[in-house]
Each structure stands twice: as C-alpha cells, then as structure tokens.
Short mmCIF file of C-alpha atoms in Angstrom, two decimals:
data_model
loop_
_atom_site.label_atom_id
_atom_site.label_comp_id
_atom_site.label_asym_id
_atom_site.label_seq_id
_atom_site.Cartn_x
_atom_site.Cartn_y
_atom_site.Cartn_z
CA UNK A 1 0.15 0.22 0.49
CA UNK A 2 1.94 3.31 -1.03
CA UNK A 3 1.63 6.04 1.17
CA UNK A 4 -1.29 8.74 -0.25
CA UNK A 5 0.77 11.99 -2.55
CA UNK A 6 0.48 15.03 -0.64
CA UNK A 7 2.15 18.61 -1.63
CA UNK A 8 5.37 18.86 0.24
CA UNK A 9 4.61 22.35 0.89
CA UNK A 10 1.53 25.16 1.34
CA UNK A 11 2.58 28.87 1.87
CA UNK A 12 -0.34 31.79 2.16
CA UNK A 13 -0.89 34.87 3.85
CA UNK A 14 -2.03 35.52 6.99
CA UNK A 15 -6.26 36.22 5.65
CA UNK A 16 -5.91 34.03 2.28
CA UNK A 17 -7.45 29.81 1.94
CA UNK A 18 -5.04 28.33 0.95
CA UNK A 19 -5.54 23.55 0.41
CA UNK A 20 -3.61 21.21 0.48
CA UNK A 21 -4.56 17.55 -2.00
CA UNK A 22 -3.98 14.11 -0.85
CA UNK A 23 -4.85 11.49 -3.65
CA UNK A 24 -5.04 8.02 -3.57
CA UNK A 25 -6.55 5.55 -5.09
CA UNK A 26 -10.14 2.92 -5.28
CA UNK A 27 -8.87 1.05 -2.52
CA UNK A 28 -8.45 4.36 -0.09
CA UNK A 29 -9.62 7.48 -0.55
CA UNK A 30 -11.87 7.06 -3.36
CA UNK A 31 -12.98 3.96 -1.84
CA UNK A 32 -14.22 5.10 1.43
CA UNK A 33 -15.12 7.57 2.88
CA UNK A 34 -13.12 7.50 6.02
CA UNK A 35 -10.41 9.86 5.13
CA UNK A 36 -8.91 12.07 8.35
CA UNK A 37 -6.58 15.08 8.82
CA UNK A 38 -4.71 15.70 11.17
CA UNK A 39 -2.85 18.97 12.60
CA UNK A 40 0.81 18.43 13.98
CA UNK A 41 3.10 20.57 15.29
CA UNK A 42 6.49 18.30 15.01
CA UNK A 43 7.13 17.17 19.19
CA UNK A 44 3.59 17.31 19.57
CA UNK A 45 0.87 14.88 19.83
CA UNK A 46 -0.75 15.26 15.86
CA UNK A 47 -4.52 16.74 16.52
CA UNK A 48 -7.44 15.46 15.07
CA UNK A 49 -9.07 18.12 12.27
CA UNK A 50 -11.16 16.46 9.38
CA UNK A 51 -12.74 13.31 9.83
CA UNK A 52 -14.75 11.59 7.54
CA UNK A 53 -14.17 13.59 5.13
CA UNK A 54 -16.15 16.44 5.96
CA UNK A 55 -16.55 16.21 9.41
CA UNK A 56 -15.01 18.11 11.88
CA UNK A 57 -14.35 17.67 16.46
CA UNK A 58 -15.95 19.51 18.48
CA UNK A 59 -13.31 22.44 19.12
CA UNK A 60 -12.31 23.01 15.34
CA UNK A 61 -12.45 25.84 13.23
CA UNK A 62 -15.30 26.18 10.62
CA UNK A 63 -12.19 27.92 8.70
CA UNK A 64 -11.00 24.32 7.87
CA UNK A 65 -13.02 22.23 5.34
CA UNK A 66 -12.68 19.12 3.74
CA UNK A 67 -13.85 17.50 0.70
CA UNK A 68 -13.18 14.61 -1.87
CA UNK A 69 -13.15 14.06 -5.01
CA UNK A 70 -12.80 10.67 -6.84
CA UNK A 71 -9.67 9.74 -5.75
CA UNK A 72 -8.08 13.04 -4.47
CA UNK A 73 -9.55 14.36 -0.53
CA UNK A 74 -8.64 17.99 -0.64
CA UNK A 75 -7.86 20.57 3.70
CA UNK A 76 -8.50 23.99 2.92
CA UNK A 77 -8.29 26.71 5.65
CA UNK A 78 -9.52 29.95 5.22
CA UNK A 79 -8.57 32.86 6.88
CA UNK A 80 -5.12 31.17 7.37
CA UNK A 81 -3.98 32.44 11.30
CA UNK A 82 -0.36 31.89 12.44
CA UNK A 83 -1.49 29.63 14.62
CA UNK A 84 -2.46 26.82 11.71
CA UNK A 85 1.56 26.95 10.60
CA UNK A 86 2.02 23.61 11.24
CA UNK A 87 2.37 19.70 9.29
CA UNK A 88 -0.93 18.54 8.11
CA UNK A 89 -0.96 14.88 6.74
CA UNK A 90 -4.07 13.16 5.63
CA UNK A 91 -4.53 8.82 6.60
CA UNK A 92 -7.70 6.65 4.83
CA UNK A 93 -9.41 3.07 6.41
CA UNK A 94 -8.04 0.68 2.66
CA UNK A 95 -9.38 -1.88 1.51
CA UNK A 96 -6.93 -4.54 3.14
CA UNK A 97 -8.41 -3.29 6.03
CA UNK A 98 -5.29 -1.33 6.97
CA UNK A 99 -4.91 2.19 7.44
CA UNK A 100 -2.90 4.58 5.39
CA UNK A 101 -0.84 8.25 5.65
CA UNK A 102 -0.44 10.83 2.99
CA UNK A 103 2.76 12.35 2.99
CA UNK A 104 2.92 14.67 5.07
CA UNK A 105 2.08 19.19 4.20
CA UNK A 106 4.17 21.83 5.63
CA UNK A 107 1.78 24.79 5.79
CA UNK A 108 3.98 28.07 6.34
CA UNK A 109 2.08 31.13 7.24
CA UNK A 110 4.38 34.22 5.63
CA UNK B 1 -9.06 15.33 28.70
CA UNK B 2 -7.48 11.97 27.29
CA UNK B 3 -3.84 12.13 27.48
CA UNK B 4 -2.01 9.31 25.91
CA UNK B 5 2.57 9.13 26.01
CA UNK B 6 4.20 6.62 25.11
CA UNK B 7 7.37 5.42 26.90
CA UNK B 8 10.26 2.75 26.47
CA UNK B 9 14.45 2.19 26.09
CA UNK B 10 15.68 4.89 23.49
CA UNK B 11 18.36 2.96 21.55
CA UNK B 12 17.60 -0.83 20.75
CA UNK B 13 20.40 -3.33 18.95
CA UNK B 14 19.94 -4.64 15.91
CA UNK B 15 17.62 -7.93 16.02
CA UNK B 16 16.75 -7.47 19.29
CA UNK B 17 13.68 -6.46 20.29
CA UNK B 18 11.10 -2.84 21.17
CA UNK B 19 9.27 -2.40 23.13
CA UNK B 20 6.62 0.89 23.69
CA UNK B 21 4.02 1.56 26.32
CA UNK B 22 1.42 3.95 26.14
CA UNK B 23 0.77 5.05 29.73
CA UNK B 24 -3.36 7.25 29.15
CA UNK B 25 -5.27 9.08 31.65
CA UNK B 26 -8.84 10.45 31.30
CA UNK B 27 -10.27 7.12 29.65
CA UNK B 28 -9.85 3.19 30.64
CA UNK B 29 -8.10 1.23 27.94
CA UNK B 30 -11.44 -0.78 28.94
CA UNK B 31 -13.57 0.87 27.10
CA UNK B 32 -15.05 0.81 23.57
CA UNK B 33 -11.89 2.23 21.61
CA UNK B 34 -9.57 1.07 18.97
CA UNK B 35 -5.72 1.77 20.45
CA UNK B 36 -3.46 2.33 17.86
CA UNK B 37 0.20 2.18 17.46
CA UNK B 38 2.06 4.42 13.98
CA UNK B 39 5.77 5.28 13.21
CA UNK B 40 7.08 7.74 11.41
CA UNK B 41 10.65 6.38 9.72
CA UNK B 42 13.18 9.65 9.90
CA UNK B 43 11.90 11.24 6.92
CA UNK B 44 9.48 9.78 5.91
CA UNK B 45 5.81 9.64 6.56
CA UNK B 46 3.46 8.22 9.04
CA UNK B 47 3.28 4.08 8.91
CA UNK B 48 -0.12 2.61 10.65
CA UNK B 49 1.22 -0.80 12.27
CA UNK B 50 -1.50 -1.60 13.83
CA UNK B 51 -4.61 -1.69 16.66
CA UNK B 52 -5.51 -3.69 19.89
CA UNK B 53 -9.17 -3.94 21.56
CA UNK B 54 -9.65 -4.75 25.01
CA UNK B 55 -11.57 -7.34 23.44
CA UNK B 56 -8.18 -8.90 22.42
CA UNK B 57 -8.85 -8.49 18.28
CA UNK B 58 -5.82 -6.90 17.64
CA UNK B 59 -4.99 -5.71 13.71
CA UNK B 60 -1.87 -5.48 12.35
CA UNK B 61 0.07 -3.95 9.50
CA UNK B 62 0.47 -7.37 7.31
CA UNK B 63 4.27 -5.83 5.97
CA UNK B 64 5.20 -6.71 10.47
CA UNK B 65 2.61 -9.31 11.22
CA UNK B 66 4.90 -12.35 11.84
CA UNK B 67 7.47 -9.39 14.32
CA UNK B 68 4.45 -7.91 15.40
CA UNK B 69 2.60 -7.73 19.31
CA UNK B 70 0.19 -5.87 20.88
CA UNK B 71 -1.23 -6.60 24.58
CA UNK B 72 -3.34 -4.57 27.41
CA UNK B 73 -1.71 -3.68 31.49
CA UNK B 74 -5.01 -2.84 32.08
CA UNK B 75 -3.92 -3.71 36.14
CA UNK B 76 -2.01 0.28 34.62
CA UNK B 77 -4.21 0.89 32.33
CA UNK B 78 -2.00 1.21 29.48
CA UNK B 79 -1.35 -0.73 26.36
CA UNK B 80 2.14 -1.33 24.84
CA UNK B 81 4.04 -2.49 21.69
CA UNK B 82 5.84 -5.25 21.14
CA UNK B 83 8.71 -5.59 18.26
CA UNK B 84 10.28 -8.61 16.85
CA UNK B 85 13.73 -9.10 15.34
CA UNK B 86 14.44 -4.90 14.99
CA UNK B 87 17.11 -3.33 11.72
CA UNK B 88 17.54 0.17 11.00
CA UNK B 89 14.63 0.44 8.41
CA UNK B 90 12.74 0.06 12.35
CA UNK B 91 14.18 3.42 13.79
CA UNK B 92 11.34 6.02 14.37
CA UNK B 93 9.43 8.28 16.34
CA UNK B 94 6.50 5.58 17.40
CA UNK B 95 3.28 7.24 18.12
CA UNK B 96 0.47 5.40 20.09
CA UNK B 97 -2.88 6.54 19.87
CA UNK B 98 -6.48 6.30 20.92
CA UNK B 99 -9.09 5.55 18.27
CA UNK B 100 -13.04 4.88 16.60
CA UNK B 101 -15.05 5.05 13.78
CA UNK B 102 -12.08 4.76 11.84
CA UNK B 103 -10.38 8.03 12.79
CA UNK B 104 -8.23 8.65 15.68
CA UNK B 105 -9.13 11.34 18.36
CA UNK B 106 -6.26 11.33 20.47
CA UNK B 107 -2.20 10.47 20.13
CA UNK B 108 0.68 10.99 22.46
CA UNK B 109 3.51 13.20 21.64
CA UNK B 110 6.01 10.81 19.88
CA UNK B 111 8.58 8.59 21.33
CA UNK B 112 11.97 8.17 19.07
CA UNK B 113 13.75 4.93 18.41
CA UNK B 114 16.60 4.12 17.43
CA UNK B 115 17.52 1.35 16.63
CA UNK B 116 21.91 0.64 15.83
CA UNK B 117 25.35 -0.94 17.93
#
C-alpha cells in the first residue's frame, strides 16, 4: 500500500485560503469516506482536524474544510492564521483493512 | 481530556526487540476504543502498525504482522507494542493513539526509537 500523495509544502499569507490535496487510489481515498486530516506541530501530539472527509470534531474552527473528489481528498484552510503553521497529514482506511497516511504537507504562513 | 504518553528504551540493538508502552489517562483502555500504534521513520511519512481492542481483537499491518504483538496491562491502564527482530529500518518516532469509527481522537507526542549497535 503506497503512501497517499500530498504536496511537500504550501504557503499563504494571513487571511488567505490554502488547499492541501491528498491523492490515493480507488482502494483507499476513492473507495471510502474514511478520510481524516491531522495537524501536527513537531514534538507535540497530532490533532484531529477533519474526519469522514468533511466532519469537524468539536472545537475545530469552521475555517477548516474537508472535501473529496474521486481519489483525491482536500483540506482547505480559510482565513489563514499564524497558529495554522504546522504539518498536515491525511489518512484513509483501505480495502486491505489497514490505514494509509499521506506524505505530509508543511504549511507556512508568510 | 484524554492523554497518551509513550515510553520505552530509545536505543535497541539490531535483531533485538523493541518494546514501548503507552500510558493512558482520562479514559479506560477497557472502553470501546481501538488502541493503535503508528510510526514515522526519519524524513518519511507515517506508517500504521496496527491496533488492538480490549476484547482481544488485534489488527496488524500485513508487512509487520510476523513481528508485532500488542497487549494491555489493564491494572496500569496502559497498552504496549512489541516488535521483534528489528533492523535499522525500524528506526522511527513511534506514536500511540486512541481511535474509533475509522479515526484517531487522541495521540501521544511520540517516542524516538533508534536501532543501532
């Protein structure tokens, strides 16, 4: 099972919107809605931001928006803030009854 | 608030056994969740190792199944990972996590384990 493909880095200015893609196959992202997104500040515990493609856990701002089209899931962060600077990774359930993660995207607020 | 904390030796010799423990606070490991291990080799992406449920059910990644064991110590509210016959390729930051419904709600901060002689 190959890792899901994410861009290595995405940057944006405060207040702007950015979108991070997560591309897999029909055996993972395309085949299930069990796609999650996590925010990770290195050295700290990852934080769940989006689950089941579009759902937000309580406490996660509605600036974070998830979507999916075919084999590609996306995370959009609108109204970018300095505190959003982190590594974001996606994950998906797979047809092998396992989980696969994305390669990770470093978001920089410039 | 649920908190998880990994602990264990930071250095393991090649062909040896990697053992890590995840201490859980704020939730009982006997509750209806899946308790997972995930790792991240240096400079690489995350890899799911497997998950275990207090009922005794375990699911391991096929590539690691022959070397992995996950277990519970209910008296200490912790769960453990054991990985045998380690090589340098097993060097990674190891995370424990609490999950259900195909997502992970809480994670530990991770523990670096280096395989080296």
